[in-house]
Coordinates of C-alpha atoms in Angstrom, one line a residue:
X1 CA 3.1 -23.7 10.0
X2 CA 0.2 -21.6 8.2
X3 CA -2.2 -23.0 5.6
X4 CA -2.9 -23.2 1.9
X5 CA -5.6 -20.8 2.6
X6 CA -3.5 -18.0 4.9
X7 CA -1.2 -18.1 2.0
X8 CA -3.9 -17.4 -0.8
X9 CA -5.8 -14.7 2.3
X10 CA -2.1 -13.2 3.0
X11 CA -1.1 -13.3 -0.7
X12 CA -4.6 -11.0 -1.8
X13 CA -4.4 -8.7 1.3
X14 CA 0.0 -8.0 0.4
X15 CA -0.5 -7.2 -3.6
X16 CA -3.7 -5.2 -2.8
X17 CA -1.1 -3.4 -0.4
X18 CA 2.0 -3.1 -2.2
X19 CA 1.4 -2.6 -6.3
X20 CA -2.2 -2.4 -6.3
X21 CA -2.1 0.2 -3.3
X22 CA 0.3 2.4 -4.1
X23 CA 2.8 1.0 -1.5
X24 CA 5.7 2.3 -0.5
X25 CA 8.7 1.6 -1.9
X26 CA 11.4 0.0 0.0
X27 CA 15.6 0.0 -0.6
X28 CA 16.1 -2.2 -4.0
X29 CA 17.1 -5.6 -2.9
X30 CA 19.4 -5.6 -6.2
X31 CA 21.4 -3.0 -8.3
X32 CA 18.8 -1.5 -10.5
X33 CA 14.8 -3.4 -8.9
X34 CA 12.3 -1.4 -7.6
X35 CA 10.9 -3.0 -4.6
X36 CA 7.2 -2.8 -3.0
X37 CA 6.9 -4.8 0.1
X38 CA 4.4 -5.5 2.8
X39 CA 4.7 -7.3 6.3
X40 CA 2.0 -8.9 8.6
X41 CA 3.1 -10.6 11.5
X42 CA 5.0 -14.4 10.6
X43 CA 4.4 -12.9 7.0
X44 CA 6.4 -10.7 5.0
X45 CA 5.8 -10.2 1.0
X46 CA 8.3 -8.5 -1.3
X47 CA 7.9 -8.0 -5.3
X48 CA 10.8 -6.4 -6.9
X49 CA 11.0 -5.8 -10.6
X50 CA 12.7 -4.2 -13.0
X51 CA 12.1 -1.9 -16.3
X52 CA 9.1 0.3 -16.6
X53 CA 7.1 0.0 -20.2
X54 CA 8.6 -3.9 -20.6
X55 CA 9.3 -5.3 -17.2
X56 CA 10.1 -8.4 -15.4
X57 CA 9.5 -9.2 -12.0
X58 CA 9.5 -11.6 -8.9
X59 CA 7.0 -11.6 -6.0
X60 CA 7.6 -13.4 -3.2
X61 CA 5.9 -14.7 0.4
X62 CA 7.6 -15.8 3.9
X63 CA 6.9 -16.7 6.6
X64 CA 8.9 -16.3 9.1
X65 CA 12.6 -17.0 7.6
X66 CA 11.2 -19.5 5.4
X67 CA 10.4 -18.7 1.0
X68 CA 6.6 -20.5 1.3
X69 CA 5.9 -19.1 -2.4
X70 CA 6.9 -17.0 -5.7
X71 CA 6.1 -15.8 -8.8
X72 CA 7.7 -14.8 -11.9
X73 CA 6.2 -12.4 -14.1
X74 CA 7.2 -10.7 -17.9
X75 CA 5.4 -7.9 -19.4
X76 CA 5.1 -5.2 -22.3
X77 CA 3.1 -3.2 -24.4
X78 CA 2.8 -5.1 -27.7
X79 CA 1.2 -2.0 -29.3
X80 CA 2.6 1.5 -28.2
X81 CA 0.0 3.0 -30.8
X82 CA -2.8 1.4 -29.0
X83 CA -1.5 1.9 -25.2
X84 CA 1.2 3.4 -23.2
X85 CA 2.6 2.2 -19.6
X86 CA 0.7 4.8 -18.1
X87 CA -2.4 4.1 -19.7
X88 CA -1.7 -0.1 -19.2
X89 CA -1.2 0.4 -15.3
X90 CA -4.3 2.3 -14.7
X91 CA -6.5 -0.5 -16.3
X92 CA -4.2 -3.2 -14.6
X93 CA -4.8 -1.8 -10.9
X94 CA -8.5 -0.9 -11.6
X95 CA -9.0 -4.4 -12.3
X96 CA -6.8 -6.3 -9.7
X97 CA -8.3 -3.3 -7.4
X98 CA -12.1 -4.6 -8.1
X99 CA -10.4 -8.1 -7.7
X100 CA -9.1 -7.9 -4.3
X101 CA -12.0 -5.7 -2.6
X102 CA -14.2 -8.9 -3.9
X103 CA -11.5 -10.6 -2.0
X104 CA -11.4 -12.9 -4.7
X105 CA -8.5 -15.1 -5.2
X106 CA -5.6 -14.2 -7.7
X107 CA -6.0 -16.9 -9.9
X108 CA -9.4 -17.9 -11.6
X109 CA -9.4 -15.6 -14.1
X110 CA -11.2 -11.4 -14.4
X111 CA -12.4 -9.6 -17.0
X112 CA -12.9 -6.3 -16.3
X113 CA -13.8 -3.4 -18.9
X114 CA -12.4 0.4 -18.8
X115 CA -12.6 3.4 -20.7
X116 CA -8.5 2.7 -22.5
X117 CA -8.9 -1.4 -22.4
X118 CA -10.7 -4.4 -21.5
X119 CA -8.1 -6.9 -18.9
X120 CA -8.2 -10.4 -19.0
X121 CA -6.4 -12.4 -16.8
X122 CA -6.5 -16.2 -17.4
X123 CA -4.6 -18.6 -15.4
X124 CA -4.2 -22.9 -14.9
X125 CA -3.3 -24.5 -11.5
X126 CA -3.8 -23.6 -8.5
X127 CA -1.4 -21.9 -5.5
X128 CA 0.6 -24.7 -5.5
X129 CA 1.6 -24.1 -9.1
X130 CA 0.5 -21.9 -11.5
X131 CA 1.1 -19.9 -14.6
X132 CA -1.5 -17.4 -16.6
X133 CA -1.6 -14.8 -18.9
X134 CA -2.4 -11.1 -18.8
X135 CA -3.9 -9.0 -21.9
X136 CA -5.4 -5.6 -22.3
X137 CA -7.4 -5.8 -25.7
X138 CA -7.9 -1.9 -27.1
X139 CA -10.6 -2.0 -30.2
X140 CA -10.2 -5.1 -30.5
X141 CA -6.7 -5.7 -30.4
X142 CA -4.1 -7.2 -28.3
X143 CA -2.1 -4.0 -27.1
X144 CA -0.3 -5.3 -24.1
X145 CA 0.5 -9.0 -22.6
X146 CA 2.1 -10.3 -19.2
X147 CA 2.8 -13.8 -18.4
X148 CA 3.3 -15.0 -14.9
X149 CA 3.9 -18.5 -13.4
X150 CA 4.7 -19.9 -9.6
X151 CA 4.0 -21.8 -6.5
X152 CA 4.8 -23.1 -3.3
X153 CA 8.4 -23.2 -2.4
X154 CA 9.4 -26.7 -1.3
X155 CA 12.4 -27.6 0.7

Protein backbone atom coordinates (compact mmCIF):
# COMPACT_ATOMS: atom_id res chain seq x y z
CA UNK A 1 0.00 0.00 0.00
CA UNK A 2 1.40 3.37 -1.02
CA UNK A 3 1.37 6.42 1.26
CA UNK A 4 -0.15 9.84 0.53
CA UNK A 5 3.38 11.28 0.22
CA UNK A 6 4.30 8.64 -2.37
CA UNK A 7 1.08 9.42 -4.25
CA UNK A 8 1.78 13.17 -4.22
CA UNK A 9 5.34 12.62 -5.44
CA UNK A 10 4.12 10.38 -8.26
CA UNK A 11 1.42 12.87 -9.32
CA UNK A 12 4.00 15.65 -9.65
CA UNK A 13 6.40 13.33 -11.50
CA UNK A 14 3.68 12.09 -13.87
CA UNK A 15 2.30 15.56 -14.61
CA UNK A 16 5.81 16.82 -15.37
CA UNK A 17 6.43 13.93 -17.80
CA UNK A 18 3.00 13.90 -19.49
CA UNK A 19 1.33 17.20 -20.56
CA UNK A 20 4.06 19.56 -19.38
CA UNK A 21 6.90 17.33 -20.60
CA UNK A 22 5.34 16.72 -24.01
CA UNK A 23 4.59 13.08 -23.20
CA UNK A 24 3.86 10.53 -25.87
CA UNK A 25 0.26 10.23 -26.99
CA UNK A 26 -1.39 6.89 -26.33
CA UNK A 27 -4.26 5.24 -28.18
CA UNK A 28 -7.48 6.93 -27.04
CA UNK A 29 -9.31 5.21 -24.21
CA UNK A 30 -12.60 6.73 -25.45
CA UNK A 31 -13.77 7.78 -28.91
CA UNK A 32 -12.49 11.28 -29.66
CA UNK A 33 -10.22 11.50 -26.60
CA UNK A 34 -6.58 12.50 -26.56
CA UNK A 35 -4.63 10.45 -24.02
CA UNK A 36 -1.20 11.01 -22.52
CA UNK A 37 0.13 8.52 -19.99
CA UNK A 38 3.06 7.79 -17.76
CA UNK A 39 4.08 4.72 -15.76
CA UNK A 40 6.73 3.90 -13.17
CA UNK A 41 6.93 0.63 -11.29
CA UNK A 42 3.40 -0.13 -10.01
CA UNK A 43 2.23 3.46 -10.53
CA UNK A 44 0.28 4.46 -13.66
CA UNK A 45 -1.11 7.86 -14.72
CA UNK A 46 -3.46 8.80 -17.55
CA UNK A 47 -4.57 12.26 -18.68
CA UNK A 48 -7.51 11.83 -21.07
CA UNK A 49 -9.18 14.92 -22.54
CA UNK A 50 -11.45 16.20 -25.30
CA UNK A 51 -11.35 19.48 -27.21
CA UNK A 52 -8.87 22.23 -27.88
CA UNK A 53 -9.68 25.87 -27.14
CA UNK A 54 -12.54 24.66 -24.94
CA UNK A 55 -11.67 21.32 -23.36
CA UNK A 56 -12.54 18.85 -20.61
CA UNK A 57 -10.64 15.94 -19.17
CA UNK A 58 -9.72 13.65 -16.37
CA UNK A 59 -6.43 12.61 -14.81
CA UNK A 60 -6.34 9.23 -13.08
CA UNK A 61 -3.67 7.48 -11.00
CA UNK A 62 -3.54 3.76 -10.34
CA UNK A 63 -1.32 1.76 -7.99
CA UNK A 64 -1.27 -1.73 -9.43
CA UNK A 65 -4.86 -2.41 -10.47
CA UNK A 66 -6.38 -0.08 -7.88
CA UNK A 67 -7.59 3.40 -8.83
CA UNK A 68 -6.17 5.76 -6.18
CA UNK A 69 -6.74 9.35 -7.31
CA UNK A 70 -8.73 11.32 -9.91
CA UNK A 71 -8.95 14.95 -11.02
CA UNK A 72 -11.56 16.32 -13.45
CA UNK A 73 -11.16 19.64 -15.25
CA UNK A 74 -12.80 22.01 -17.75
CA UNK A 75 -11.02 24.98 -19.31
CA UNK A 76 -11.57 27.51 -22.04
CA UNK A 77 -10.37 30.76 -23.54
CA UNK A 78 -12.68 33.48 -22.20
CA UNK A 79 -11.29 36.33 -24.29
CA UNK A 80 -9.99 35.15 -27.69
CA UNK A 81 -9.23 38.78 -28.50
CA UNK A 82 -6.55 38.70 -25.74
CA UNK A 83 -5.13 35.17 -25.95
CA UNK A 84 -5.50 32.11 -28.13
CA UNK A 85 -5.25 28.44 -27.16
CA UNK A 86 -1.63 28.17 -28.32
CA UNK A 87 -0.42 31.09 -26.21
CA UNK A 88 -2.50 29.99 -23.21
CA UNK A 89 -0.89 26.55 -23.49
CA UNK A 90 2.58 28.09 -23.55
CA UNK A 91 1.86 30.13 -20.40
CA UNK A 92 0.39 27.11 -18.58
CA UNK A 93 3.19 24.72 -19.54
CA UNK A 94 5.88 27.22 -18.58
CA UNK A 95 4.25 27.97 -15.21
CA UNK A 96 3.72 24.30 -14.38
CA UNK A 97 7.19 23.33 -15.58
CA UNK A 98 8.61 25.89 -13.13
CA UNK A 99 6.46 24.52 -10.29
CA UNK A 100 7.36 20.87 -10.96
CA UNK A 101 11.06 21.66 -11.36
CA UNK A 102 10.89 23.15 -7.86
CA UNK A 103 9.32 19.80 -6.76
CA UNK A 104 6.25 21.70 -5.57
CA UNK A 105 2.96 19.87 -5.28
CA UNK A 106 0.31 21.06 -7.71
CA UNK A 107 -1.99 22.23 -4.88
CA UNK A 108 -1.27 25.29 -2.80
CA UNK A 109 -1.30 28.15 -5.24
CA UNK A 110 1.00 29.51 -7.88
CA UNK A 111 1.55 32.81 -9.64
CA UNK A 112 3.75 33.12 -12.69
CA UNK A 113 4.37 36.07 -14.99
CA UNK A 114 4.95 35.37 -18.67
CA UNK A 115 5.16 37.67 -21.69
CA UNK A 116 1.75 36.36 -22.86
CA UNK A 117 -0.01 36.82 -19.50
CA UNK A 118 -0.02 36.20 -15.76
CA UNK A 119 -0.93 32.68 -14.62
CA UNK A 120 -2.62 32.34 -11.23
CA UNK A 121 -3.68 29.06 -9.64
CA UNK A 122 -5.68 28.92 -6.42
CA UNK A 123 -6.95 25.83 -4.66
CA UNK A 124 -8.44 24.59 -1.44
CA UNK A 125 -8.17 21.22 0.22
CA UNK A 126 -5.45 18.63 -0.13
CA UNK A 127 -4.67 15.50 -2.11
CA UNK A 128 -7.55 13.67 -0.42
CA UNK A 129 -10.21 16.17 -1.59
CA UNK A 130 -9.63 19.44 -3.43
CA UNK A 131 -10.95 22.00 -5.88
CA UNK A 132 -9.24 24.85 -7.65
CA UNK A 133 -9.08 27.29 -10.50
CA UNK A 134 -6.35 28.47 -12.82
CA UNK A 135 -6.64 31.69 -14.78
CA UNK A 136 -4.52 33.75 -17.13
CA UNK A 137 -4.82 37.50 -17.02
CA UNK A 138 -3.74 39.61 -19.99
CA UNK A 139 -3.42 43.34 -19.34
CA UNK A 140 -5.50 42.94 -16.17
CA UNK A 141 -8.38 41.08 -17.85
CA UNK A 142 -9.19 37.40 -17.36
CA UNK A 143 -8.52 35.76 -20.72
CA UNK A 144 -8.50 32.03 -19.83
CA UNK A 145 -9.97 29.93 -17.03
CA UNK A 146 -9.95 26.31 -15.88
CA UNK A 147 -11.79 24.75 -12.95
CA UNK A 148 -10.67 21.45 -11.41
CA UNK A 149 -11.61 19.13 -8.58
CA UNK A 150 -10.72 15.70 -7.37
CA UNK A 151 -9.23 13.54 -4.68
CA UNK A 152 -8.64 10.06 -3.41
CA UNK A 153 -10.73 7.16 -4.65
CA UNK A 154 -11.88 5.14 -1.65
CA UNK A 155 -13.57 1.80 -2.36
